[in-house]
Amino acid sequence: MDQRHGPLYDMSALGFAPGGIVCITGAASGIGKATARMAAKSGLTVAAWDIDGPGASSTVDEIAVQGGNALAVTVDVFDEAQVDRAWRETLALGPCHYLVNNAGPPSRSQGRFAERLVEAVGSMERVAERWLSHCGGSAASMVNISSIAGNLQGSGKTVSAFYPAAKAAIAGLTRHMATRLDGRPRVNAVAPGITITPRVEPMLALPAMQDLAMRIPVGRLGFPEDIAGAVLFLLSPAAAYINGVVLPVDGGVTLA
Ligand SMILES: NC(=O)c1ccc[n+]([C@@H]2O[C@H](COP(=O)([O-])OP(=O)(O)OC[C@H]3O[C@@H](n4cnc5c(N)ncnc54)[C@H](O)[C@@H]3O)[C@@H](O)[C@H]2O)c1
């Protein structure tokens, strides 16, 4: 274990069926990459989606070195036509049982509030709806990556306004889908606290971030693998009776 990564647990004891397939968006980096590697270590075949094609291929290469199976898919999830094409490529693996909606715009993205909001929330809704239309009978569960921002924190000093608005909307989308679909697939969300990923590293020196980091009860920032473990648990049959939750994975900072 180094200062940026936690252990990559084998979660196969959680009941995933042999031959299970998971699609993970934003799998080239950070939380998505850790989730892809942990999913593969747990016996799942991974469709590693990312706008960064070489990055997605690099994740697939690392999974191959681990002895796992994965397919890299280059896609901008904000683009409807590309999402359709990506699902067609992914179906070459077979029907996809699990979805992790992880990719989203960086929290300090500039630009028009409404456009960023639609990118962040609309892309997750679109990827999920296309998944259900292609794989409905096989779809077992999905996890959306939200945030403590917008749900448990205002984050007014650290992120752009669209970000907490989008992450709260993703929580709402999660609850809507969880109750609309009669429990199949189950739909849950994970709300990470500050997690050490390439996206966040440049912000760690901000005074507001340092203040927040010092208040984390477990005494450290999150590792991508901390989030991956929660995602894999919620996806798994071990979480069969958990539906519609937004699970904070934040070291307890929002209670401190
Ligand atoms: N890191 C944190 O502290 C933190 C906290 C709360 C929530 N989150 C959420 O976790 C998710 C992952 O963040 P991260 O910190 O791992 O970031 P990251 O930058 O390390 O990884 C994000 C990945 O998503 C890909 N991506 C971005 N836009 C895309 C698009 N339009 N289509 C396809 N792929 C795209 C990027 O290329 C990158 O590989 C995001 O939804 C983020 O909002 C992160």
Short mmCIF file of C-alpha atoms and ligand atoms in Angstrom, two decimals:
data_model
loop_
_atom_site.label_atom_id
_atom_site.label_comp_id
_atom_site.label_asym_id
_atom_site.label_seq_id
_atom_site.Cartn_x
_atom_site.Cartn_y
_atom_site.Cartn_z
CA MET A 1 0.00 0.00 0.00
CA ASP A 2 1.32 3.47 -0.87
CA GLN A 3 0.08 6.94 0.05
CA ARG A 4 -2.32 7.07 -2.88
CA HIS A 5 -3.75 3.56 -2.94
CA GLY A 6 -5.36 1.10 -0.59
CA PRO A 7 -5.51 -2.68 -0.86
CA LEU A 8 -7.20 -4.20 -3.91
CA TYR A 9 -9.51 -6.70 -2.26
CA ASP A 10 -10.90 -9.81 -3.96
CA MET A 11 -14.68 -9.40 -3.52
CA SER A 12 -15.62 -12.67 -5.25
CA ALA A 13 -17.02 -14.08 -1.98
CA LEU A 14 -19.88 -11.56 -2.27
CA GLY A 15 -21.74 -13.86 -4.66
CA PHE A 16 -21.05 -12.56 -8.16
CA ALA A 17 -22.07 -15.22 -10.68
CA PRO A 18 -19.20 -16.69 -12.72
CA GLY A 19 -19.04 -14.91 -16.06
CA GLY A 20 -20.55 -11.70 -14.73
CA ILE A 21 -19.92 -8.62 -16.88
CA VAL A 22 -19.64 -5.05 -15.57
CA CYS A 23 -19.49 -1.80 -17.52
CA ILE A 24 -17.57 0.97 -15.73
CA THR A 25 -17.48 4.51 -17.13
CA GLY A 26 -14.41 6.65 -16.50
CA ALA A 27 -12.30 3.51 -16.07
CA ALA A 28 -9.01 5.05 -17.21
CA SER A 29 -8.28 6.85 -13.95
CA GLY A 30 -8.99 7.27 -10.26
CA ILE A 31 -12.13 5.71 -8.81
CA GLY A 32 -13.22 4.11 -12.09
CA LYS A 33 -9.85 2.48 -12.64
CA ALA A 34 -9.68 1.12 -9.08
CA THR A 35 -13.23 -0.22 -9.45
CA ALA A 36 -12.33 -1.87 -12.76
CA ARG A 37 -9.26 -3.53 -11.27
CA MET A 38 -11.13 -4.69 -8.15
CA ALA A 39 -14.04 -5.98 -10.25
CA ALA A 40 -11.65 -7.98 -12.43
CA LYS A 41 -9.85 -9.32 -9.36
CA SER A 42 -13.28 -10.42 -8.11
CA GLY A 43 -13.89 -12.48 -11.27
CA LEU A 44 -15.97 -10.06 -13.33
CA THR A 45 -15.26 -9.27 -16.97
CA VAL A 46 -14.91 -5.50 -17.32
CA ALA A 47 -15.96 -3.16 -20.11
CA ALA A 48 -13.67 -0.20 -19.36
CA TRP A 49 -15.30 2.89 -20.88
CA ASP A 50 -13.42 6.19 -21.09
CA ILE A 51 -13.04 9.23 -23.32
CA ASP A 52 -9.30 8.62 -22.86
CA GLY A 53 -8.82 5.62 -25.15
CA PRO A 54 -5.13 4.97 -24.33
CA GLY A 55 -5.97 5.30 -20.64
CA ALA A 56 -8.77 2.74 -20.93
CA SER A 57 -6.38 0.40 -22.78
CA SER A 58 -3.83 0.86 -20.02
CA THR A 59 -6.44 -0.22 -17.43
CA VAL A 60 -7.22 -3.26 -19.57
CA ASP A 61 -3.51 -4.09 -19.78
CA GLU A 62 -3.18 -3.88 -15.99
CA ILE A 63 -6.19 -6.18 -15.61
CA ALA A 64 -4.63 -8.65 -18.04
CA VAL A 65 -1.45 -8.67 -15.94
CA GLN A 66 -3.67 -9.44 -12.91
CA GLY A 67 -5.06 -12.42 -14.88
CA GLY A 68 -8.46 -10.80 -15.52
CA ASN A 69 -10.57 -10.10 -18.60
CA ALA A 70 -11.46 -6.63 -19.87
CA LEU A 71 -12.34 -4.68 -23.00
CA ALA A 72 -11.41 -1.02 -23.57
CA VAL A 73 -14.15 1.14 -25.09
CA THR A 74 -13.38 4.71 -26.16
CA VAL A 75 -16.46 6.87 -25.61
CA ASP A 76 -17.54 10.34 -24.58
CA VAL A 77 -20.50 9.56 -22.32
CA PHE A 78 -21.82 13.09 -22.88
CA ASP A 79 -22.42 12.20 -26.56
CA GLU A 80 -25.57 10.22 -27.28
CA ALA A 81 -24.37 8.65 -30.54
CA GLN A 82 -21.09 7.58 -28.95
CA VAL A 83 -22.94 5.95 -26.04
CA ASP A 84 -25.05 3.94 -28.50
CA ARG A 85 -21.93 2.82 -30.36
CA ALA A 86 -20.18 1.98 -27.08
CA TRP A 87 -23.02 -0.28 -25.98
CA ARG A 88 -22.88 -2.10 -29.31
CA GLU A 89 -19.13 -2.68 -28.82
CA THR A 90 -19.66 -3.77 -25.22
CA LEU A 91 -22.30 -6.33 -26.18
CA ALA A 92 -19.54 -8.28 -27.94
CA LEU A 93 -18.69 -9.49 -24.42
CA GLY A 94 -22.28 -10.68 -23.88
CA PRO A 95 -25.17 -9.15 -21.91
CA CYS A 96 -23.93 -6.77 -19.24
CA HIS A 97 -25.09 -7.58 -15.69
CA TYR A 98 -23.71 -4.59 -13.79
CA LEU A 99 -23.20 -0.89 -14.50
CA VAL A 100 -21.04 1.64 -12.66
CA ASN A 101 -21.92 5.18 -13.75
CA ASN A 102 -18.74 6.94 -12.65
CA ALA A 103 -17.59 9.40 -15.35
CA GLY A 104 -18.54 13.03 -14.88
CA PRO A 105 -17.14 16.53 -15.39
CA PRO A 106 -14.47 17.74 -12.94
CA SER A 107 -15.90 19.54 -9.92
CA ARG A 108 -14.23 22.84 -10.79
CA SER A 109 -15.19 22.81 -14.49
CA GLN A 110 -16.04 26.25 -15.78
CA GLY A 111 -18.66 27.02 -18.41
CA ARG A 112 -22.40 27.32 -18.36
CA PHE A 113 -24.09 25.94 -15.27
CA ALA A 114 -26.92 24.30 -17.22
CA GLU A 115 -24.61 22.61 -19.73
CA ARG A 116 -22.34 21.11 -17.06
CA LEU A 117 -25.39 19.98 -15.06
CA VAL A 118 -26.90 18.22 -18.06
CA GLU A 119 -23.57 16.59 -18.91
CA ALA A 120 -23.14 15.27 -15.38
CA VAL A 121 -26.66 13.96 -14.79
CA GLY A 122 -27.94 13.44 -18.32
CA SER A 123 -25.02 11.22 -19.26
CA MET A 124 -25.67 8.89 -16.32
CA GLU A 125 -29.38 8.66 -17.19
CA ARG A 126 -28.57 8.00 -20.86
CA VAL A 127 -25.94 5.33 -20.21
CA ALA A 128 -28.34 3.58 -17.81
CA GLU A 129 -31.37 3.75 -20.10
CA ARG A 130 -29.40 2.37 -23.04
CA TRP A 131 -28.06 -0.39 -20.78
CA LEU A 132 -31.61 -1.35 -19.84
CA SER A 133 -32.81 -1.30 -23.43
CA HIS A 134 -29.92 -3.55 -24.55
CA CYS A 135 -29.54 -5.81 -21.51
CA GLY A 136 -32.79 -5.41 -19.55
CA GLY A 137 -33.29 -9.11 -18.75
CA SER A 138 -29.70 -9.53 -17.54
CA ALA A 139 -29.37 -6.22 -15.69
CA ALA A 140 -28.83 -7.06 -12.01
CA SER A 141 -27.61 -3.87 -10.35
CA MET A 142 -26.02 -0.51 -10.91
CA VAL A 143 -24.17 2.07 -8.85
CA ASN A 144 -24.02 5.78 -9.63
CA ILE A 145 -21.12 7.82 -8.29
CA SER A 146 -22.51 10.86 -6.53
CA SER A 147 -20.60 12.84 -3.87
CA ILE A 148 -20.91 14.15 -0.34
CA ALA A 149 -20.97 17.53 -2.14
CA GLY A 150 -24.57 18.50 -2.75
CA ASN A 151 -25.91 15.77 -0.46
CA LEU A 152 -24.14 16.23 2.87
CA GLN A 153 -22.03 19.32 2.20
CA GLY A 154 -22.54 22.63 0.45
CA SER A 155 -18.92 22.70 -0.77
CA GLY A 156 -19.34 26.38 -1.59
CA LYS A 157 -15.62 27.17 -1.30
CA THR A 158 -14.20 24.20 -3.18
CA VAL A 159 -16.27 23.42 -6.29
CA SER A 160 -18.26 25.06 -9.08
CA ALA A 161 -22.01 25.51 -8.51
CA PHE A 162 -23.10 22.89 -11.05
CA TYR A 163 -21.24 20.14 -9.19
CA PRO A 164 -23.23 19.87 -5.93
CA ALA A 165 -26.41 20.48 -7.95
CA ALA A 166 -25.52 17.57 -10.23
CA LYS A 167 -24.49 15.24 -7.41
CA ALA A 168 -27.76 15.90 -5.58
CA ALA A 169 -29.61 15.27 -8.83
CA ILE A 170 -27.75 11.96 -9.24
CA ALA A 171 -29.01 10.97 -5.78
CA GLY A 172 -32.53 11.79 -6.94
CA LEU A 173 -32.08 9.86 -10.17
CA THR A 174 -30.83 6.89 -8.14
CA ARG A 175 -33.91 6.91 -5.90
CA HIS A 176 -36.20 7.30 -8.90
CA MET A 177 -34.68 4.40 -10.80
CA ALA A 178 -34.55 2.22 -7.69
CA THR A 179 -38.29 2.51 -7.21
CA ARG A 180 -39.39 2.65 -10.83
CA LEU A 181 -37.87 -0.63 -11.86
CA ASP A 182 -39.37 -3.08 -9.34
CA GLY A 183 -36.00 -3.82 -7.80
CA ARG A 184 -34.40 -5.24 -10.92
CA PRO A 185 -31.92 -3.89 -11.43
CA ARG A 186 -31.21 -2.59 -7.95
CA VAL A 187 -29.96 0.97 -8.15
CA ASN A 188 -27.76 2.57 -5.49
CA ALA A 189 -25.25 5.41 -5.28
CA VAL A 190 -21.95 5.96 -3.52
CA ALA A 191 -21.12 9.44 -2.25
CA PRO A 192 -17.33 9.68 -1.90
CA GLY A 193 -15.58 12.19 0.29
CA ILE A 194 -12.25 13.59 -0.84
CA THR A 195 -10.54 10.73 -2.63
CA ILE A 196 -6.96 10.88 -3.85
CA THR A 197 -7.22 10.66 -7.63
CA PRO A 198 -5.40 12.48 -10.46
CA ARG A 199 -8.37 14.85 -10.68
CA VAL A 200 -8.23 15.88 -7.04
CA GLU A 201 -4.50 15.94 -6.40
CA PRO A 202 -3.97 19.52 -7.70
CA MET A 203 -6.64 20.76 -5.25
CA LEU A 204 -5.25 19.15 -2.12
CA ALA A 205 -3.20 22.25 -1.29
CA LEU A 206 -6.28 24.53 -1.13
CA PRO A 207 -6.86 25.81 2.42
CA ALA A 208 -10.49 24.60 2.43
CA MET A 209 -9.36 21.12 1.38
CA GLN A 210 -6.66 21.01 4.03
CA ASP A 211 -9.17 22.08 6.64
CA LEU A 212 -11.54 19.33 5.55
CA ALA A 213 -8.80 16.69 5.45
CA MET A 214 -7.80 17.46 9.05
CA ARG A 215 -11.37 16.84 10.23
CA ILE A 216 -11.68 13.30 8.80
CA PRO A 217 -12.27 10.95 11.76
CA VAL A 218 -10.39 7.98 10.25
CA GLY A 219 -7.35 10.23 9.95
CA ARG A 220 -6.68 10.22 6.24
CA LEU A 221 -8.10 11.07 2.83
CA GLY A 222 -9.85 8.36 0.84
CA PHE A 223 -8.11 6.00 -1.54
CA PRO A 224 -9.79 5.08 -4.84
CA GLU A 225 -9.88 1.50 -3.56
CA ASP A 226 -11.99 2.62 -0.55
CA ILE A 227 -14.67 3.72 -3.01
CA ALA A 228 -14.23 0.67 -5.24
CA GLY A 229 -14.88 -1.67 -2.33
CA ALA A 230 -18.17 0.06 -1.51
CA VAL A 231 -19.20 0.02 -5.17
CA LEU A 232 -18.46 -3.69 -5.56
CA PHE A 233 -20.38 -4.48 -2.36
CA LEU A 234 -23.46 -2.56 -3.51
CA LEU A 235 -23.31 -4.20 -6.95
CA SER A 236 -23.02 -7.66 -5.48
CA PRO A 237 -25.64 -10.24 -4.49
CA ALA A 238 -24.49 -9.73 -0.87
CA ALA A 239 -26.33 -6.38 -1.07
CA ALA A 240 -29.50 -7.96 -2.50
CA TYR A 241 -31.81 -6.09 -0.10
CA ILE A 242 -30.16 -2.69 -0.48
CA ASN A 243 -31.90 -0.55 -3.06
CA GLY A 244 -32.06 3.21 -3.49
CA VAL A 245 -29.43 4.23 -0.91
CA VAL A 246 -26.81 6.94 -1.27
CA LEU A 247 -23.91 5.57 0.76
CA PRO A 248 -21.37 8.10 2.04
CA VAL A 249 -17.82 6.74 1.86
CA ASP A 250 -16.02 9.62 3.50
CA GLY A 251 -14.21 8.41 6.62
CA GLY A 252 -17.03 9.94 8.67
CA VAL A 253 -16.11 13.53 7.79
CA THR A 254 -19.70 14.62 7.32
CA LEU A 255 -20.48 13.60 10.91
CA ALA A 256 -17.46 15.33 12.42
N1 LIG B 1 -12.00 12.16 -6.24
C1 LIG B 1 -12.89 12.66 -5.38
O1 LIG B 1 -12.54 13.25 -4.33
C2 LIG B 1 -14.35 12.51 -5.67
C3 LIG B 1 -15.25 12.84 -4.65
C4 LIG B 1 -16.61 12.70 -4.89
C5 LIG B 1 -17.06 12.24 -6.11
N2 LIG B 1 -16.16 11.94 -7.09
C6 LIG B 1 -16.68 11.47 -8.38
O2 LIG B 1 -16.04 10.28 -8.75
C7 LIG B 1 -16.03 10.18 -10.18
C8 LIG B 1 -14.62 9.87 -10.65
O3 LIG B 1 -13.76 10.92 -10.25
P1 LIG B 1 -12.18 10.71 -10.10
O4 LIG B 1 -11.77 11.55 -8.97
O5 LIG B 1 -11.84 9.26 -10.10
O6 LIG B 1 -11.65 11.42 -11.43
P2 LIG B 1 -10.46 11.07 -12.46
O7 LIG B 1 -10.25 12.32 -13.25
O8 LIG B 1 -9.30 10.44 -11.78
O9 LIG B 1 -11.13 10.00 -13.40
C9 LIG B 1 -12.25 10.35 -14.19
C10 LIG B 1 -12.22 9.53 -15.47
O10 LIG B 1 -13.44 9.83 -16.18
C11 LIG B 1 -13.10 10.04 -17.56
N3 LIG B 1 -14.10 10.90 -18.17
C12 LIG B 1 -14.33 12.20 -17.91
N4 LIG B 1 -15.30 12.66 -18.72
C13 LIG B 1 -15.67 11.63 -19.51
C14 LIG B 1 -16.61 11.51 -20.55
N5 LIG B 1 -17.34 12.54 -20.96
N6 LIG B 1 -16.77 10.29 -21.14
C15 LIG B 1 -16.02 9.24 -20.73
N7 LIG B 1 -15.09 9.31 -19.76
C16 LIG B 1 -14.93 10.51 -19.15
C17 LIG B 1 -11.72 10.68 -17.52
O11 LIG B 1 -11.05 10.56 -18.75
C18 LIG B 1 -11.05 9.92 -16.39
O12 LIG B 1 -10.40 8.76 -16.85
C19 LIG B 1 -16.61 11.49 -10.71
O13 LIG B 1 -17.99 11.32 -10.99
C20 LIG B 1 -16.43 12.43 -9.53
O14 LIG B 1 -17.36 13.50 -9.53
C21 LIG B 1 -14.81 12.07 -6.90
#
